[in-house]
Coordinates of C-alpha atoms in Angstrom, one line a residue:
M20 CA -159.5 -83.0 79.8
M21 CA -158.7 -83.0 76.1
Q22 CA -156.5 -86.2 76.1
G23 CA -158.0 -88.6 73.6
K24 CA -160.4 -86.0 72.3
T25 CA -160.8 -85.2 68.6
V26 CA -161.5 -81.6 67.7
I27 CA -162.2 -79.9 64.3
V28 CA -161.2 -76.2 64.0
T29 CA -162.3 -74.4 60.9
G30 CA -160.0 -71.6 59.6
A31 CA -157.1 -73.0 61.7
N32 CA -154.3 -71.9 59.4
S33 CA -154.0 -68.4 60.9
G34 CA -155.1 -66.0 63.6
I35 CA -157.5 -67.2 66.3
G36 CA -158.0 -70.5 64.6
K37 CA -154.3 -71.4 64.5
A38 CA -153.9 -70.3 68.2
T39 CA -157.0 -72.4 69.1
A40 CA -155.5 -75.4 67.4
A41 CA -152.2 -75.0 69.1
A42 CA -153.8 -74.5 72.6
I43 CA -155.9 -77.7 72.2
V44 CA -152.8 -79.7 71.1
K45 CA -151.0 -78.4 74.2
L46 CA -153.9 -79.8 76.2
Q47 CA -153.2 -83.2 74.6
G48 CA -156.2 -83.0 72.3
R49 CA -156.1 -84.2 68.6
V50 CA -156.9 -81.4 66.1
I51 CA -158.2 -81.6 62.5
M52 CA -157.4 -78.3 60.9
A53 CA -160.2 -77.6 58.4
C54 CA -158.9 -75.0 56.0
R55 CA -159.5 -73.7 52.4
D56 CA -155.8 -73.1 51.6
Q57 CA -154.1 -76.4 52.1
T58 CA -150.6 -75.1 51.6
R59 CA -150.9 -72.4 54.2
A60 CA -152.6 -74.9 56.5
E61 CA -149.8 -77.4 56.2
E62 CA -147.3 -74.6 57.1
A63 CA -149.4 -73.7 60.1
A64 CA -149.6 -77.3 61.2
Q65 CA -145.8 -77.6 60.9
D66 CA -145.5 -74.4 63.1
I67 CA -147.7 -76.1 65.7
R68 CA -145.8 -79.3 65.6
Q69 CA -142.5 -77.4 66.2
E70 CA -144.1 -75.4 69.0
T71 CA -145.7 -78.3 70.8
G72 CA -143.8 -81.4 69.8
A73 CA -147.0 -83.0 68.4
D74 CA -146.8 -85.6 65.7
G75 CA -148.7 -86.0 62.5
R76 CA -151.4 -87.9 64.1
Q77 CA -152.2 -85.3 66.8
I78 CA -152.4 -82.4 64.3
M79 CA -153.6 -82.9 60.8
V80 CA -155.0 -80.9 57.9
K81 CA -158.1 -81.5 55.7
Q82 CA -159.3 -79.3 52.9
L83 CA -162.6 -77.4 53.5
D84 CA -163.9 -74.5 51.5
L85 CA -166.9 -73.0 53.3
A86 CA -167.8 -71.0 50.2
S87 CA -168.6 -74.3 48.5
L88 CA -171.4 -76.6 49.7
R89 CA -169.9 -79.3 47.6
S90 CA -166.6 -79.0 49.5
V91 CA -168.5 -79.0 52.9
R92 CA -170.3 -82.2 51.9
S93 CA -167.1 -83.9 50.7
F94 CA -165.2 -82.9 53.9
C95 CA -168.0 -84.3 56.1
E96 CA -168.2 -87.5 54.1
D97 CA -164.5 -88.1 54.7
I98 CA -164.7 -87.2 58.4
I99 CA -167.6 -89.6 58.9
K100 CA -165.7 -92.4 57.1
E101 CA -162.4 -91.8 58.8
E102 CA -163.2 -90.7 62.3
P103 CA -164.8 -93.0 64.9
Q104 CA -165.5 -90.0 67.2
L105 CA -165.7 -86.2 67.2
H106 CA -165.8 -84.5 70.6
A107 CA -165.7 -80.8 69.6
L108 CA -166.5 -78.8 66.5
I109 CA -165.2 -75.2 66.6
N110 CA -166.8 -73.0 63.9
N111 CA -164.1 -70.4 63.7
A112 CA -163.5 -69.5 60.1
G113 CA -164.8 -66.3 58.8
V114 CA -164.8 -63.6 56.0
Y115 CA -164.7 -60.0 57.1
Q116 CA -166.0 -57.0 55.2
C117 CA -165.0 -58.3 51.7
P118 CA -166.2 -56.6 48.5
Y119 CA -169.5 -58.0 47.2
T120 CA -168.8 -61.4 45.8
K121 CA -170.7 -64.7 45.8
T122 CA -170.0 -68.2 46.9
E123 CA -169.8 -71.1 44.5
D124 CA -173.5 -71.7 45.1
G125 CA -174.5 -68.1 44.5
F126 CA -174.8 -66.7 48.0
E127 CA -173.4 -63.4 49.3
M128 CA -169.9 -64.4 50.5
Q129 CA -170.0 -63.3 54.1
F130 CA -173.4 -64.8 54.8
G131 CA -172.5 -67.9 52.8
V132 CA -169.2 -68.6 54.6
N133 CA -169.8 -67.3 58.1
H134 CA -173.3 -68.7 58.4
L135 CA -174.5 -71.1 55.7
G136 CA -171.2 -73.1 55.3
H137 CA -171.0 -73.7 59.1
F138 CA -174.7 -74.4 59.3
L139 CA -174.3 -77.3 56.8
L140 CA -171.1 -78.5 58.3
T141 CA -172.6 -78.7 61.8
H142 CA -175.7 -80.5 60.4
L143 CA -173.8 -83.1 58.5
L144 CA -171.5 -83.9 61.5
M145 CA -174.3 -83.9 64.0
D146 CA -174.8 -87.7 64.1
L147 CA -171.1 -88.2 64.7
L148 CA -171.1 -85.6 67.5
K149 CA -174.1 -87.3 69.1
R150 CA -172.5 -90.7 68.9
S151 CA -169.4 -89.2 70.6
A152 CA -171.4 -87.5 73.4
P153 CA -170.7 -85.7 75.6
S154 CA -169.5 -83.4 72.9
R155 CA -169.5 -79.7 72.2
I156 CA -170.0 -77.2 69.4
V157 CA -168.4 -73.8 69.7
V158 CA -169.5 -70.9 67.4
V159 CA -167.3 -67.8 67.0
S160 CA -169.4 -64.7 66.6
S161 CA -168.6 -61.0 67.2
K162 CA -169.9 -58.1 69.2
L163 CA -170.5 -56.4 65.9
Y164 CA -173.7 -58.5 65.7
K165 CA -175.3 -55.5 67.4
H166 CA -175.2 -53.6 64.1
G167 CA -176.8 -56.4 62.0
D168 CA -180.4 -57.3 61.2
I169 CA -181.9 -60.3 59.5
N170 CA -183.8 -59.1 56.4
F171 CA -185.6 -62.2 55.2
E172 CA -186.4 -60.3 51.9
D173 CA -182.8 -59.8 51.0
L174 CA -180.5 -62.3 52.7
D175 CA -178.4 -62.4 49.6
S176 CA -177.8 -58.6 49.6
E177 CA -179.0 -58.4 46.0
Q178 CA -181.1 -55.3 46.7
F179 CA -178.5 -53.6 48.9
Y180 CA -174.9 -54.4 50.0
D181 CA -172.8 -52.8 52.7
K182 CA -169.8 -54.9 53.6
A183 CA -169.8 -53.8 57.3
F184 CA -173.5 -54.5 57.7
A185 CA -173.3 -57.8 55.9
Y186 CA -170.6 -58.9 58.3
S187 CA -172.7 -57.9 61.3
R188 CA -175.7 -59.7 59.9
S189 CA -173.7 -62.9 59.5
K190 CA -172.5 -62.7 63.1
L191 CA -176.0 -62.1 64.3
A192 CA -177.0 -65.2 62.2
N193 CA -174.3 -67.2 64.2
L194 CA -176.0 -66.3 67.5
L195 CA -179.5 -67.1 66.2
F196 CA -178.2 -70.4 64.9
T197 CA -176.7 -71.1 68.4
C198 CA -180.0 -70.2 70.0
E199 CA -182.1 -72.5 67.8
L200 CA -179.5 -75.4 67.8
A201 CA -179.4 -75.3 71.6
R202 CA -183.2 -75.8 71.7
R203 CA -183.0 -78.7 69.3
L204 CA -180.1 -80.4 71.2
E205 CA -181.6 -80.5 74.6
G206 CA -181.1 -83.9 76.1
S207 CA -178.8 -85.1 73.3
G208 CA -175.5 -84.9 75.2
V209 CA -174.2 -82.3 72.7
T210 CA -173.9 -78.7 73.8
V211 CA -173.5 -75.6 71.7
N212 CA -172.3 -72.2 72.9
A213 CA -171.1 -69.0 71.2
L214 CA -168.4 -66.5 71.9
T215 CA -167.2 -63.0 70.9
P216 CA -163.4 -63.0 70.9
G217 CA -163.0 -59.2 71.0
I218 CA -160.7 -57.2 68.7
V219 CA -157.8 -59.4 67.8
R220 CA -154.7 -58.8 65.6
T221 CA -155.4 -61.2 62.7
N222 CA -155.5 -61.0 58.9
L223 CA -159.3 -61.1 59.0
G224 CA -159.3 -57.4 58.2
R225 CA -157.4 -57.7 55.0
H226 CA -160.2 -56.2 53.0
V227 CA -160.3 -53.1 55.2
H228 CA -158.5 -50.2 53.5
I229 CA -155.9 -48.4 55.5
P230 CA -153.9 -45.6 53.8
V231 CA -150.3 -46.5 53.2
L232 CA -149.0 -43.6 55.3
A233 CA -151.2 -44.5 58.2
K234 CA -150.2 -48.2 58.4
P235 CA -147.1 -47.8 60.5
L236 CA -149.1 -45.8 63.1
F237 CA -152.0 -48.3 62.9
N238 CA -149.7 -51.3 63.4
L239 CA -148.1 -49.6 66.4
I240 CA -151.4 -48.7 68.1
S241 CA -152.9 -52.1 67.3
R242 CA -150.1 -53.9 69.2
G243 CA -150.9 -52.0 72.3
L244 CA -154.7 -52.1 72.1
L245 CA -155.7 -55.3 70.3
K246 CA -155.6 -58.8 71.6
S247 CA -153.0 -61.3 70.4
P248 CA -154.4 -64.4 68.6
E249 CA -153.5 -66.4 71.7
E250 CA -155.6 -64.1 73.8
G251 CA -158.4 -64.1 71.3
A252 CA -158.5 -67.9 71.3
Q253 CA -158.8 -68.3 75.1
T254 CA -162.6 -68.4 75.1
S255 CA -162.8 -70.8 72.2
V256 CA -160.5 -73.2 74.1
Y257 CA -162.4 -72.6 77.3
L258 CA -165.7 -73.6 75.7
A259 CA -164.2 -76.6 74.0
S260 CA -162.4 -78.0 77.1
S261 CA -163.4 -76.6 80.5
L262 CA -165.4 -78.5 83.0
D263 CA -166.8 -75.1 84.1
V264 CA -169.2 -75.2 81.1
D265 CA -170.0 -78.9 81.2
G266 CA -173.7 -79.1 80.3
V267 CA -174.0 -75.4 79.6
Q268 CA -176.3 -74.9 76.6
G269 CA -177.1 -72.0 74.3
K270 CA -175.1 -69.2 76.0
C271 CA -172.6 -66.6 74.7
F272 CA -169.3 -65.9 76.3
A273 CA -166.6 -63.2 76.2
D274 CA -163.3 -63.4 78.0
C275 CA -164.5 -66.8 79.4
K276 CA -167.5 -65.3 81.1
P277 CA -171.2 -65.3 80.2
L278 CA -172.2 -62.3 78.0
E279 CA -175.7 -60.8 78.0
L280 CA -177.0 -60.4 74.5
L281 CA -179.4 -58.0 72.9
D282 CA -182.9 -59.4 72.5
K283 CA -182.5 -59.7 68.7
A284 CA -179.8 -62.3 69.1
T285 CA -182.1 -64.6 71.1
D286 CA -185.4 -64.1 69.3
Q287 CA -186.7 -67.6 69.1
E288 CA -189.2 -66.8 66.3
V289 CA -186.5 -65.2 64.1
A290 CA -184.1 -68.0 65.0
S291 CA -186.6 -70.7 63.9
K292 CA -187.4 -68.9 60.6
L293 CA -183.7 -68.4 59.9
W294 CA -183.1 -72.1 60.5
D295 CA -185.8 -73.1 58.1
I296 CA -184.5 -70.8 55.4
S297 CA -180.9 -71.9 55.9
E298 CA -182.0 -75.5 55.4
V299 CA -183.5 -74.6 52.0
M300 CA -180.5 -72.5 51.0
D301 CA -178.1 -75.3 51.9
S302 CA -180.1 -77.8 49.9
G303 CA -178.2 -76.7 46.9
W304 CA -181.0 -75.4 44.8
S305 CA -180.4 -73.9 41.4
E306 CA -183.3 -71.6 41.1
G307 CA -182.9 -68.0 40.0
S308 CA -183.0 -65.0 42.2
F309 CA -186.8 -64.4 41.7
Q310 CA -187.7 -67.9 42.7
R311 CA -185.4 -67.7 45.8
Q312 CA -187.1 -64.5 46.9
A313 CA -190.5 -66.2 46.5
T314 CA -189.4 -69.2 48.5
W315 CA -188.1 -67.0 51.3
R316 CA -191.4 -65.1 51.4
S317 CA -193.4 -68.2 51.6
L318 CA -191.2 -69.5 54.5
T319 CA -191.4 -66.3 56.5
A320 CA -195.0 -65.4 55.8

């Protein structure tokens, strides 16, 4: 089904993203690896070429830093100029439980990368996706969304920051984004669905501290209990390629099967408010923290 199809995979230089890119190439799809670290991405692309026999046209690398709205806009401008069609966008890249840092635009890193960067990316590529319909958007979330909440008074975590909670909130935002986007895309020929990949052996947890003496035991146990990147990528590939989900809209999947979500992940009122605020945040404003809080309050009143 992927022959002649062009697919963008964010964060494709390692882990689930790299495995997703390789699997789509094996299905004869053409993959654009959208990655922050171009050197590592080129190395990953070479690995995929050696594994699959693909040429430079079938698997290519473009620089994309989701922590920079300027980078997102530049990436999309290039894609729109260079690509006549885009059949699938897989929003895979993510930051996991990092120390409190901010994006180039001043947003808390996990919310900025995992939600806002992909929100803007999807928005800017939407016309191309619609012209290429039938096309698909795939959003990689996490079951850890269950531990998150959307606090409209402190989306930037300036009042309180807990790295685990911030990650969960960003993954809940992914699901609410999917919910609202699905409503807006009805009848467009573009579908959007989310997934939770499970616990996978990747470098996503590089910010999680494990005592040196415990690392050998942790690595041994993880190989037995955690999914491989290839296993973790299966649902992403399924949602991007399978005829089984042709026309399916606004659902979440795990292990290639529909997943029932908590009500907070499908709350249409919250999803709509988060959409409106995300549009404002992605507009690239330069106001200070006090003015941002005032803007959010006015939007969510």
